XYZ file of C-alpha atoms in Angstrom:
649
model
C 0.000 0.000 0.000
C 1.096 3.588 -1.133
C 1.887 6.500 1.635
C -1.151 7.869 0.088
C -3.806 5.989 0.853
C -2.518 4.956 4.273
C -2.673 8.326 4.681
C -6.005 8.618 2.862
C -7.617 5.799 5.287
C -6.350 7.534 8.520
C -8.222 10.417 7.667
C -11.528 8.129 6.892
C -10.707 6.622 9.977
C -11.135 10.741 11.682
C -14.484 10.974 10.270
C -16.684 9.507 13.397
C -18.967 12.360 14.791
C -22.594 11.583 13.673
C -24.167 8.950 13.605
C -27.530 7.159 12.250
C -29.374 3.436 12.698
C -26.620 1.432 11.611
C -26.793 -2.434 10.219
C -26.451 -5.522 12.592
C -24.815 -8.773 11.329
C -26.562 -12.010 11.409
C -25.269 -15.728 9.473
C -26.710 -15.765 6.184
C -28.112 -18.594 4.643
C -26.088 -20.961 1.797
C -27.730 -22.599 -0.728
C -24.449 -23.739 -2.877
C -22.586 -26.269 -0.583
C -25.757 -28.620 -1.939
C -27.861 -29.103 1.747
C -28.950 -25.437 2.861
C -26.969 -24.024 5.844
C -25.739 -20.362 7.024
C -22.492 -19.632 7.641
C -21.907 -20.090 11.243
C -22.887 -23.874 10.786
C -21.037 -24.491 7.671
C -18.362 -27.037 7.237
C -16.485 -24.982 4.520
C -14.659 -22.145 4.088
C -17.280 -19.937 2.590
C -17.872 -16.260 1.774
C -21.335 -15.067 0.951
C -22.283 -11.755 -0.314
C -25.706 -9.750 -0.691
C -27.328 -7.669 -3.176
C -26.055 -5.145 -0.526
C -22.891 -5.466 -0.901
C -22.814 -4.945 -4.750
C -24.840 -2.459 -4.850
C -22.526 -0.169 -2.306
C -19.672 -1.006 -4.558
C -21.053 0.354 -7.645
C -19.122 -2.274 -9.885
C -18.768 -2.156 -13.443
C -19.271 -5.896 -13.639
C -19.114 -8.671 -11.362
C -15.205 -9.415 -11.928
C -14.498 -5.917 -10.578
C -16.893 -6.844 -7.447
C -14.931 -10.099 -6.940
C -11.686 -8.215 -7.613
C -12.116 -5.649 -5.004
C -14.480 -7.057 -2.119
C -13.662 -10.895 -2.067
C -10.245 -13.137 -1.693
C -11.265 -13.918 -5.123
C -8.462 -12.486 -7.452
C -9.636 -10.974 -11.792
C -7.236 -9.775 -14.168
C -7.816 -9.201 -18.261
C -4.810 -10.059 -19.122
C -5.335 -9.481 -22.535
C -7.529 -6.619 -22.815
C -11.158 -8.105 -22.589
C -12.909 -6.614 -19.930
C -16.356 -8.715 -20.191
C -14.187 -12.234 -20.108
C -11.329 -11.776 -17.433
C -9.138 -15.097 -15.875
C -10.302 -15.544 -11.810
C -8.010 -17.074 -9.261
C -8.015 -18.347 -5.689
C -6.345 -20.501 -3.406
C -2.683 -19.944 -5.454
C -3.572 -21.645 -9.039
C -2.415 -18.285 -10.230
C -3.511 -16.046 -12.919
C -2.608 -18.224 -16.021
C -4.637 -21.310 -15.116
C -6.464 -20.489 -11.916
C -9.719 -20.006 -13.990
C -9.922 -23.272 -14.749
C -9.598 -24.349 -11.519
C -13.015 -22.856 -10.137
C -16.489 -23.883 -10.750
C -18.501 -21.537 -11.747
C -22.577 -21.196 -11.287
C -25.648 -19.201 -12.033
C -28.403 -20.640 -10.488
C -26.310 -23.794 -10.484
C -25.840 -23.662 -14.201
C -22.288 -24.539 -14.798
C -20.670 -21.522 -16.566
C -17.327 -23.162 -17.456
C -15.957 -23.646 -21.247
C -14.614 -26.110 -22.932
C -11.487 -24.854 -24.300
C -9.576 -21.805 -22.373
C -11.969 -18.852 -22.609
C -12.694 -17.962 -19.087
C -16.206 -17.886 -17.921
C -18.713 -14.960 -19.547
C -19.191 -13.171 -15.773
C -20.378 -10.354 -18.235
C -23.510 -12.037 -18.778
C -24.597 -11.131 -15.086
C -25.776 -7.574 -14.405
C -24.942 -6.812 -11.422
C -28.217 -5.387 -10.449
C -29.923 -8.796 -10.992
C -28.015 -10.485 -8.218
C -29.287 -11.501 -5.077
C -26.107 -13.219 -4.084
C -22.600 -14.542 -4.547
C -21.485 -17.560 -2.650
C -17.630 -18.556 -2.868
C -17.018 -22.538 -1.586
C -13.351 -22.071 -0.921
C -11.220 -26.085 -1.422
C -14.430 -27.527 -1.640
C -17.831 -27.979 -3.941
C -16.690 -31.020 -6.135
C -19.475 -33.114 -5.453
C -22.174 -30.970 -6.746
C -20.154 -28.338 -9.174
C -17.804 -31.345 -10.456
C -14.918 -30.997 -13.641
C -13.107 -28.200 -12.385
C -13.539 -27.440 -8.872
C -9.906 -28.041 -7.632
C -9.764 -24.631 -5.724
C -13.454 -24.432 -4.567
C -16.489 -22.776 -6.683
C -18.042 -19.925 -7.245
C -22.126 -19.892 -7.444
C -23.982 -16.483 -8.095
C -27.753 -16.475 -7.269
C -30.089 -13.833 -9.266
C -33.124 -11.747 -7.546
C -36.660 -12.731 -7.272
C -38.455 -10.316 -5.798
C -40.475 -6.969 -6.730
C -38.181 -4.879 -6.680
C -38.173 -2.202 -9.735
C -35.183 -0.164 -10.921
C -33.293 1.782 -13.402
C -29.287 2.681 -13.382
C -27.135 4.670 -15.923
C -23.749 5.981 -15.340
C -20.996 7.598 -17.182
C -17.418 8.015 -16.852
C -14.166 8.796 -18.614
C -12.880 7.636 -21.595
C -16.170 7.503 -23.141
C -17.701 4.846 -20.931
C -21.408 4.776 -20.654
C -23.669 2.080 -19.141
C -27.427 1.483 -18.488
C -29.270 -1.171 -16.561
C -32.340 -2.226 -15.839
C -34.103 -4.904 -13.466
C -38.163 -5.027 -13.100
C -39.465 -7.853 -11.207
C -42.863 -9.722 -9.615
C -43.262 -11.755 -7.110
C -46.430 -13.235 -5.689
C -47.302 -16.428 -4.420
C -47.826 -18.365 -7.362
C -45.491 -16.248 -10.322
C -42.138 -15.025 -9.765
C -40.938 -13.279 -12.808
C -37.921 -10.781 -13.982
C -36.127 -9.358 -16.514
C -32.966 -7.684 -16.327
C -30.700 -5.806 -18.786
C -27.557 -3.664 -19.408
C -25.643 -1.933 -22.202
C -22.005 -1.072 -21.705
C -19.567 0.991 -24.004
C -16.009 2.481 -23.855
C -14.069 4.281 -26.422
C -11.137 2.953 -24.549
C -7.547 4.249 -23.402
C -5.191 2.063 -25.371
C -3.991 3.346 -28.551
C -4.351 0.635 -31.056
C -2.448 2.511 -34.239
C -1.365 6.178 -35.026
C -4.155 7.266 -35.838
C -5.721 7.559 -32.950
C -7.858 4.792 -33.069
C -8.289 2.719 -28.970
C -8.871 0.219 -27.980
C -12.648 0.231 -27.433
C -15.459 -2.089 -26.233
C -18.555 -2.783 -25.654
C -21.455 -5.525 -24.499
C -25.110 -5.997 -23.847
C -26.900 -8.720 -22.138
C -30.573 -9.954 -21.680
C -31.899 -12.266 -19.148
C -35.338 -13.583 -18.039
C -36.164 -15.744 -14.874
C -39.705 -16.932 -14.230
C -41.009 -19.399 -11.681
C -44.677 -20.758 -11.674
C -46.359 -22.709 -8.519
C -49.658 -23.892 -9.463
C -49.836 -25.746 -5.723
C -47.574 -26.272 -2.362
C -46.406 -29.396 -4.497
C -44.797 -28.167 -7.927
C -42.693 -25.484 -9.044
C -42.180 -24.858 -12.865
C -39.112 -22.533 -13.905
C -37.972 -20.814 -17.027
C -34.980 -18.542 -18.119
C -33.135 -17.070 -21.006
C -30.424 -14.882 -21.606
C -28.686 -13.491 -24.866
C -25.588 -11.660 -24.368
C -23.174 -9.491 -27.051
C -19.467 -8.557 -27.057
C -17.197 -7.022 -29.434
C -13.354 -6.172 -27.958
C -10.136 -5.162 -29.324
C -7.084 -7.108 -27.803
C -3.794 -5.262 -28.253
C -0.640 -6.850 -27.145
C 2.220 -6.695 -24.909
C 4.859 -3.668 -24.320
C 8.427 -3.117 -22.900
C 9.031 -2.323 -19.650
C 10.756 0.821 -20.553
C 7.215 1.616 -22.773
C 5.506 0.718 -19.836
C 7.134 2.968 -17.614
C 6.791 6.052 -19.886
C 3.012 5.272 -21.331
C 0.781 2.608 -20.732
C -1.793 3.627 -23.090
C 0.679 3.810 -26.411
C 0.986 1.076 -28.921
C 3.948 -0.677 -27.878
C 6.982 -2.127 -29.894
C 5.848 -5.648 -29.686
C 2.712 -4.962 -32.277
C 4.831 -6.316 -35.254
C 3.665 -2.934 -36.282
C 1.825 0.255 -36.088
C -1.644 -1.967 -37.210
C -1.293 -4.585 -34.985
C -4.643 -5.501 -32.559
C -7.229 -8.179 -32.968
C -10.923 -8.043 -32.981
C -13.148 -10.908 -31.452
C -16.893 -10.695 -31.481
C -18.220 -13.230 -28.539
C -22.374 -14.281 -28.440
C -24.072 -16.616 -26.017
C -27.675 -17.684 -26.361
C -28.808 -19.669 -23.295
C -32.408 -21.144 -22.286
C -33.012 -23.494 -19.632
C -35.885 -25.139 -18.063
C -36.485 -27.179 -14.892
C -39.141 -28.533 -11.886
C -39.429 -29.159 -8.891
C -41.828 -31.739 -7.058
C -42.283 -31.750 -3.062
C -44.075 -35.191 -2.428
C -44.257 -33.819 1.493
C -42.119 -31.609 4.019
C -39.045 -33.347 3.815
C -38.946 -35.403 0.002
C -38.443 -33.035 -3.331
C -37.395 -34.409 -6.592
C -35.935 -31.515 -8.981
C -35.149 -31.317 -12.659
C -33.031 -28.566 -14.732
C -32.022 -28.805 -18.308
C -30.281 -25.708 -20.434
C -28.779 -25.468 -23.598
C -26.433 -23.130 -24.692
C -25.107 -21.422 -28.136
C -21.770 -19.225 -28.458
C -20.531 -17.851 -31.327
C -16.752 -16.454 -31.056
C -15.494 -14.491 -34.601
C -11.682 -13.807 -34.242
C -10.516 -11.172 -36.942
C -6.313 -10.217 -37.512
C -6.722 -7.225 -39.699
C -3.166 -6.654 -40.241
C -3.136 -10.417 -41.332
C -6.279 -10.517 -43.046
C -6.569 -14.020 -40.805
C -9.923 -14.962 -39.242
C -11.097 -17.879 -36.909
C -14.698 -18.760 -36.103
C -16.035 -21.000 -32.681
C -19.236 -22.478 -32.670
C -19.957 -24.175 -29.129
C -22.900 -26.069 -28.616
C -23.596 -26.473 -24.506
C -25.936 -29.104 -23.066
C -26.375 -29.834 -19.506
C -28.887 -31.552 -17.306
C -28.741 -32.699 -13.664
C -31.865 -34.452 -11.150
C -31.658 -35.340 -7.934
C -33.823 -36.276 -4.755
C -33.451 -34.323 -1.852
C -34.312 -35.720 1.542
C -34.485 -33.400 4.654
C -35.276 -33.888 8.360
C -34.006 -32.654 11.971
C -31.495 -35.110 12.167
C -29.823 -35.733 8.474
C -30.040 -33.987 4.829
C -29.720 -36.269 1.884
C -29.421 -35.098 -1.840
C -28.438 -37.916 -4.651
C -28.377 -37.272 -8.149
C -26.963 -37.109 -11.782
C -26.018 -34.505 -14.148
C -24.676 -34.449 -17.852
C -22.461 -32.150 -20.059
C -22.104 -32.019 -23.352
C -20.477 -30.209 -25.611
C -19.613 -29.898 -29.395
C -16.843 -27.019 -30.314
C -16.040 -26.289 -34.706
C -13.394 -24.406 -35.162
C -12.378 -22.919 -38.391
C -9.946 -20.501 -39.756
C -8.054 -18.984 -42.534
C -5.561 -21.074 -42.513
C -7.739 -24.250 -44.223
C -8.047 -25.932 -40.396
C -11.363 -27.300 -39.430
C -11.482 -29.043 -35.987
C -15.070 -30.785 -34.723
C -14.617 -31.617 -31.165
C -16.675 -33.188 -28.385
C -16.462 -33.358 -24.972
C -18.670 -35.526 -22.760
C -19.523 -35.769 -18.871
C -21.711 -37.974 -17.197
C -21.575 -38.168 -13.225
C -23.613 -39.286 -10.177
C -23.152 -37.624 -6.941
C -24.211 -38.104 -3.107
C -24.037 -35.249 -0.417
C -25.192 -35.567 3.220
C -25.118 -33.703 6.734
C -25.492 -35.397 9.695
C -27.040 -33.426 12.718
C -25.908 -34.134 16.493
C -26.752 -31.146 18.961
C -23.193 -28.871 18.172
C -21.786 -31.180 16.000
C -22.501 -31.398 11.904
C -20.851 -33.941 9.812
C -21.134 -33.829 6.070
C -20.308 -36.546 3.734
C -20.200 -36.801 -0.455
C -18.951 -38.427 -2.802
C -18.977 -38.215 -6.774
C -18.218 -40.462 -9.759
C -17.394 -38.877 -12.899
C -17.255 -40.208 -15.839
C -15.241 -38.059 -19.252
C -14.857 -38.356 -22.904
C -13.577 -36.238 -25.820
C -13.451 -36.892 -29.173
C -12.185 -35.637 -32.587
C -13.606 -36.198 -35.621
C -9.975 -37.987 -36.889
C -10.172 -40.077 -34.400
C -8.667 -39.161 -31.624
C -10.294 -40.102 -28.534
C -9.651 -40.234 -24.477
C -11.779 -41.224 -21.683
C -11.533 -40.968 -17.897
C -13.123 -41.934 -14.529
C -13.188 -39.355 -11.731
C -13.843 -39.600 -7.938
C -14.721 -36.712 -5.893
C -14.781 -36.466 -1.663
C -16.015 -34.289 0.342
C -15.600 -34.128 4.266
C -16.154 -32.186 6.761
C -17.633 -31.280 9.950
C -18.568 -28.200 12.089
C -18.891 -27.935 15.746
C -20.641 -25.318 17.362
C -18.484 -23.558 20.322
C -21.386 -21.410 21.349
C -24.084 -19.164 19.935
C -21.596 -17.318 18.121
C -18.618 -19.118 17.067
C -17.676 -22.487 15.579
C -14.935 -24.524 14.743
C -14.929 -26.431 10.879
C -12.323 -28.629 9.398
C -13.114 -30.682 5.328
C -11.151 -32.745 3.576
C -11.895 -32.787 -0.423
C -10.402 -34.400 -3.228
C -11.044 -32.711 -6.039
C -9.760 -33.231 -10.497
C -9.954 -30.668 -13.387
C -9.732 -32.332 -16.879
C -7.645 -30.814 -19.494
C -9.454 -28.278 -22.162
C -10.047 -29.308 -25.860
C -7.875 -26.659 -27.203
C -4.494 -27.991 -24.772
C -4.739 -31.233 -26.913
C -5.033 -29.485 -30.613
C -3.072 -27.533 -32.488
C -5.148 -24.299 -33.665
C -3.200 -23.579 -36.284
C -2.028 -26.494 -38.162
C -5.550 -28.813 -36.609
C -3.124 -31.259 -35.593
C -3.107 -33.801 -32.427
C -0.766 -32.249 -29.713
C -0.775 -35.151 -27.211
C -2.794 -36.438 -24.798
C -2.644 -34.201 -20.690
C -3.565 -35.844 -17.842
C -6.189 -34.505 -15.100
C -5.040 -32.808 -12.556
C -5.819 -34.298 -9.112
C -5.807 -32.471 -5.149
C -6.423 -33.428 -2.086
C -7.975 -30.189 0.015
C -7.176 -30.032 3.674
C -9.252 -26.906 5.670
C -9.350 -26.107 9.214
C -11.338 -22.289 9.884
C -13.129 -20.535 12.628
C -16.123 -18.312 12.253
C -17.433 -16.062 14.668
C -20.127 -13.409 15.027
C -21.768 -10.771 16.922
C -24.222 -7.962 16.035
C -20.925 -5.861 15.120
C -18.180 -8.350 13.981
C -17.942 -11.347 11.447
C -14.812 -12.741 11.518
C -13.721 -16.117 9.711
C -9.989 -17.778 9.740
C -9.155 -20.389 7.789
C -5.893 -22.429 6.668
C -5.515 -24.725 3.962
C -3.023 -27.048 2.340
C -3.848 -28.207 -1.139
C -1.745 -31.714 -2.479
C -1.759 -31.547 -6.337
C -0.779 -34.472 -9.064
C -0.540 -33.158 -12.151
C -1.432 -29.623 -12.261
C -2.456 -28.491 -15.809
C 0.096 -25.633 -17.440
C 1.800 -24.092 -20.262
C 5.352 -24.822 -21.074
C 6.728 -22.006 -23.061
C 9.662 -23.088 -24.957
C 12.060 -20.138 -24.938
C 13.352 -21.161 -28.459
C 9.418 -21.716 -29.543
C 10.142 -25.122 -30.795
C 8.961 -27.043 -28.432
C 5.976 -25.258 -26.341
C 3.238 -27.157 -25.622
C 0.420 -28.013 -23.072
C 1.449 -30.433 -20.180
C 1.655 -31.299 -16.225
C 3.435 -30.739 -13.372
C 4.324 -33.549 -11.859
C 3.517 -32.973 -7.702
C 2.681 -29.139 -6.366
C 1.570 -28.236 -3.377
C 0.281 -24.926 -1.622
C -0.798 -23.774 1.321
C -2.091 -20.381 3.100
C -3.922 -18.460 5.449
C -7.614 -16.415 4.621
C -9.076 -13.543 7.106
C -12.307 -11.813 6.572
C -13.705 -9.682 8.888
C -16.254 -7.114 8.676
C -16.193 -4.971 11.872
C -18.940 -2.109 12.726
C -16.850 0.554 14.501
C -20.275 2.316 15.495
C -23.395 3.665 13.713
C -21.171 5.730 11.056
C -18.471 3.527 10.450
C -17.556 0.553 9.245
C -14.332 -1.775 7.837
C -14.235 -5.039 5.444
C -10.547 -6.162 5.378
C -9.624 -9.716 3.562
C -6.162 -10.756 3.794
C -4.927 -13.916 2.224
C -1.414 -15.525 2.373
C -0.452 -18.197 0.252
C 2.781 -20.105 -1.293
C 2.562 -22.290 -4.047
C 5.304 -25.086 -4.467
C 6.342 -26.978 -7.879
C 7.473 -30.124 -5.740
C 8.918 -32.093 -9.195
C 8.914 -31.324 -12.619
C 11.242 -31.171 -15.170
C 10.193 -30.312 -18.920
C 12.464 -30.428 -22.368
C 15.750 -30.792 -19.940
C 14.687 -27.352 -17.507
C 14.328 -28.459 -13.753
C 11.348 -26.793 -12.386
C 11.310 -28.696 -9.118
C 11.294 -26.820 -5.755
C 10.455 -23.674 -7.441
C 7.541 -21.409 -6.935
C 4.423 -21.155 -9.896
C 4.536 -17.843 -11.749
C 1.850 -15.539 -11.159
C 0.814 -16.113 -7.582
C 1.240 -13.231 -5.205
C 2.296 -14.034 -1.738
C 0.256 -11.364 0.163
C -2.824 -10.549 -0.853
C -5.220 -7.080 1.005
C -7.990 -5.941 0.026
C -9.917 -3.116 2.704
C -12.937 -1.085 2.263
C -14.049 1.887 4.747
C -17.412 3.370 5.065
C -18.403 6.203 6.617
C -21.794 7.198 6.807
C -22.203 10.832 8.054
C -25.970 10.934 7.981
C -29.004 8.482 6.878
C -28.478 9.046 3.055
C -24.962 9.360 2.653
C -21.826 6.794 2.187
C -18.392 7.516 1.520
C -16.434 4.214 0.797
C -12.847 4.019 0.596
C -11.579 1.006 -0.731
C -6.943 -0.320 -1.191
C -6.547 -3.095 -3.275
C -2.694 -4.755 -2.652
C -1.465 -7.935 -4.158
C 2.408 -8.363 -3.261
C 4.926 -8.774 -6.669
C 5.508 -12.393 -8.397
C 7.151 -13.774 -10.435
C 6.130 -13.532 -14.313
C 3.342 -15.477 -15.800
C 5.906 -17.975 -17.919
C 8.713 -17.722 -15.327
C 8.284 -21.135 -13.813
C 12.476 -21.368 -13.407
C 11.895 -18.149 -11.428
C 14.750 -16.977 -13.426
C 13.424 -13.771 -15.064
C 15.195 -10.701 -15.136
C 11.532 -9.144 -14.649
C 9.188 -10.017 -12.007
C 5.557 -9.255 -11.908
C 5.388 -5.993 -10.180
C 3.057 -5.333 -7.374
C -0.681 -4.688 -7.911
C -1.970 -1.114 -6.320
C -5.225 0.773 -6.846
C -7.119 3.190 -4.392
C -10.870 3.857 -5.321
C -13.331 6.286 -3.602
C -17.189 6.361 -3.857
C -19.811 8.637 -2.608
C -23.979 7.911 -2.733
C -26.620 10.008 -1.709
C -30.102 8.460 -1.579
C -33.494 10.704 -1.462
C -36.669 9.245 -1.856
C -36.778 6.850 -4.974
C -33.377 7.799 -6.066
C -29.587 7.313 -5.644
C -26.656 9.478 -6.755
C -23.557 8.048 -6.870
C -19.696 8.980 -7.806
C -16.500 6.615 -7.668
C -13.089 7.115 -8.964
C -10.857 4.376 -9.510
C -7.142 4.136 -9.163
C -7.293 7.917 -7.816
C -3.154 7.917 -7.309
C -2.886 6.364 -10.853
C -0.727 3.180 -10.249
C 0.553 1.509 -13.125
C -0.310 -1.981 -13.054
C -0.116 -4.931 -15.727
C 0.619 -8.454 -16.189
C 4.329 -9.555 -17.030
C 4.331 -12.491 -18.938
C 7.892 -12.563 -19.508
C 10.909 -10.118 -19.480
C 9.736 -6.767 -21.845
C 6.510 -8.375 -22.803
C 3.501 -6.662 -20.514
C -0.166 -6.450 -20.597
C -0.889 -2.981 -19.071
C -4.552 -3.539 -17.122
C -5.734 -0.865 -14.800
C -3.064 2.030 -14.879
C -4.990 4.822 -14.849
C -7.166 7.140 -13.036
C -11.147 6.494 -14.361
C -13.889 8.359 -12.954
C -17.775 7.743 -13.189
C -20.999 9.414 -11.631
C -24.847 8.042 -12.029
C -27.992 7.648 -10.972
C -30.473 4.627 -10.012
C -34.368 5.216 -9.512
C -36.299 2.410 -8.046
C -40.057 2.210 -8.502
């Protein structure tokens, strides 16, 4: 953290004289461990966040929410705002994506070949909540889910409103979320436009590096009777981004927003248009109080058009996304009981310029059990999951796997406001289509191996009307972590696995209510990831640390409400330096520099409406991504301002 804003949050700190009817904390409920809980009874490490929570932060999208007010880590990398890489636990910011299970609604979110998951999609005024299943969520989220998952919950209520903000560098946004709820239709619809003329130069003419994205979503439920429960949704969402590439350090240093000498030219940049069409369907039955038998299907349809113009090259994705999962759910004062099965499948064609044409398929069938066991204090929960996986290609090549997933845990009640949890969880991730196949010449590039961990957990929550505090330290055992070996003479780069990892760590959170006008949110996370043994095309990686993964990790938000209406918020991001993203010989001349940004809000509600302002990165830090020595992906390293309004009806 910068003199600055340590100076910046002393002052905050000052600003205690008045005071109005502050908010209490109370355990709120969770929904995406698979048996309903709250947080002071949960066996996992678990943050949960409310609609709240995201609306004081007055986010752009939900990766800068996750970025800023959870241990959850977002970076684009390469310029694409709408589709950024998430990390957390240490799988750092190459891979760590991959790693996490991600939900809306408990439809999985995840790709089939490296594009991170479309957050994008999600207004952030839809949301009711964000739960984050920290080591943990296998049984239930599945492929993936080797550092925990990630499930986001959307609103059904009445609630009625309309946002639009604008902000430098051309950005302007509107959103919208209308909604009705009574006791036999729940229905909403949300939207939001985004666009930005962007700050990157992207040739000498003066042309940026702009953006912009739209997205559409309905949600209805119907319950004809106490006994069934019909539900609908839909959602259509629309990006087009310009990617630029990487810079010098010494260009880095003197402008982050210029071209940069590694463009192969003044014209250098790349265009991708992304779509994603999505419907799903599904029911619920309650044969009494404690039986249910539920059914969701969904289907989804992405288009991703991939344009070189200095090239004249072009490559095309058409994804094809089917999933389904059932399951009985049992529930009574003693035990919980949920068994069931769900299905993935998915078909990607890929085509470019260069005469390739790849047809892949990827296939996963799995059957799952998940139970909680209830003695006075104590809760024990119990799951297991079989997984089974196939991809093919249409010349034949063709792999298959079985998967096991554990989860255990338990959580003992010290008293009415702390506990004591502990889980154990092994958990896999299978390799992407697009690590196995050449894109270029549509050639077979070898067969990698899942990656396999075994989760270890012990944490302590506690709460009071003004303090939540959870603890929790983990130790993750990997076989066979999934990376990118980049050959520094290019011959001989390719997808593979390290052979045995290991990290291990400490999270805080704690949310502390000084008094009626102020509050703090700190979330500190340590962690130290290990290559134990590998050694790749005669380079001994073994006993080093993995690139990208930042020791110490801070993220702290002050509010300060002077009066019923008004909230200042200050909020310090810090991620310590690492090394660079393709420096797994830690033997770089140029290490990934420290992440900084300071960002202050204001809102002012009167009747029906809500002012806000918020300035981001107010002592303009420079901050970007080193891949390797002189080659850097500038991402936030600038000072952006914004100011809107929201009127609810």
């Amino acid at each position: 953290m910068t003199f600055k804003s340590l100076s910046l949050i002393t002052a905050t700190l000052l600003l205690t004289s008045n005071t109005y009817a502050g908010e209490t904390l109370e355990p709120l409920i969770i929904t995406s461990t698979g048996i309903e809980t709250n947080e002071l009874q949960a066996a996992d490490a678990i943050e949960v966040y409310t609609t709240q929570d995201i609306e004081q932060a007055h986010v752009q999208n939900v990766y800068e929410f996750l970025n800023k007010a959870t241990s959850v880590f977002t970076t684009n990398a390469y310029g694409n705002p709408f589709m950024q890489k998430i990390d957390m636990r240490g799988f750092g910011v190459g891979d760590g994506y991959q790693n996490i299970v991600v939900t809306i609604n408990g439809r999985k979110m995840n790709n089939v070949d490296m594009v991170p998951q479309l957050l994008s999609s999600i207004s952030p005024s839809s949301i009711e909540k964000i739960e984050i299943i920290k080591s943990s969520g296998i049984v239930l989220g599945g492929d993936g889910a080797n550092a925990g998952a990630i499930n986001i919950i959307t609103k059904q209520s009445n609630d009625k409103e309309l946002t639009f903000y604008a902000g430098t560098y051309g950005l302007i946004d509107g959103a919208f979320y209308i909604g009705h709820a009574d006791e036999k239709i729940s229905i909403n619809l949300s939207g939001e436009t985004q666009k930005s003329d962007g700050i990157r130069h992207i040739d000498t003419n003066g042309n940026k590096d702009e953006n912009r994205f739209s997205t559409l979503a309905f949600n209805g439920t119907y319950t004809p009777n106490d006994k069934l429960e019909l539900r609908l949704g839909a959602n259509t969402t629309h990006t087009n981004v310009i990617y630029m590439g990487t810079m010098t350090l010494n260009e880095f240093n003197t402008d982050p927003s210029q071209i940069g000498s590694n463009q192969y030219g003044s014209s250098y940049h790349s265009i991708q248009k992304y779509n994603s069409n999505v419907l799903n369907i599904g029911a619920s039955y309650y044969l009494n109080d404690a039986l249910s038998i539920s059914i969701d299907l969904s289907n989804e349809k992405k288009k991703s058009e991939y344009t070189l113009p200095l090239y004249s090259s072009t490559s095309d994705s058409d994804y094809s996304y089917t999933l389904a999962k059932t399951y009985v759910e049992y529930a009574t004062k003693l035990f919980a009981l949920k068994v069931g099965f769900d299905g993935f499948y998915a078909d990607l064609d890929y085509v470019n310029s260069y005469s390739v044409d790849l047809d892949m398929e990827k296939n996963n069938q799995a059957g799952f059990i998940i139970s909680e066991f209830y003695l006075d204090k104590l809760r024990l929960k119990a799951g297991y999951r079989y997984e089974q996986m196939k991809f093919n290609e249409s010349s034949g090549d063709n792999e298959k796997e079985n998967l096991h997933g554990v989860e255990l845990g338990f959580n003992y009640l010290l008293n009415t406001n702390c506990s004591f949890f502990a889980n154990y969880s092994h958990a896999y991730q299978t390799a992407s289509l697009d690590r196995m196949f050449d894109y270029f010449s549509g050639g077979y590039m070898g067969y990698v191996k899942p990656s396999e961990s075994d989760n270890y957990t012990i944490g302590y929550t506690y709460f009071s009307k003004q303090n939540k505090l959870k603890i929790s330290l983990y130790y993750i055992d990997l076989k066979d972590e999934i990376y990118y070996y980049s050959d520094p003479g290019y011959t001989n780069s390719r997808n593979t696995n390290i052979d045995k990892s290991h990290k291990y760590g400490l999270d805080i959170y704690d949310k502390y209510i000084l008094n009626d006008a102020l509050n703090i949110v700190a979330n500190y996370n340590y962690v130290q990831a290990i290559i134990d043994e590998e050694t790749e095309n005669g380079e001994n990686y073994s006993n080093k640390k993995l690139p990208g993964v930042s020791n110490h990790n801070l993220k702290l938000t002050l509010n300060y409400l002077p009066n019923k209406n008004t909230t200042l918020s200050l909020t310090e991001v810090y991620r310590s330096d690492a090394y660079a993203a393709e420096d797994f010989g830690n033997s770089f001349s140029q290490k990934q520099e420290a992440y900084n940004t300071t960002d202050v809000a204001v809102t002012y509600t009167k009747d029906n409406y809500e002012f806000f302002a918020k300035v981001n990165n107010i002592f303009n830090q420079k901050n970007g991504i080193w891949i390797h020595d002189d080659a850097i992906y500038p991402m936030n390293y600038t000072t952006t301002a914004k100011a809107g309004i929201k009127y609810s009806f």
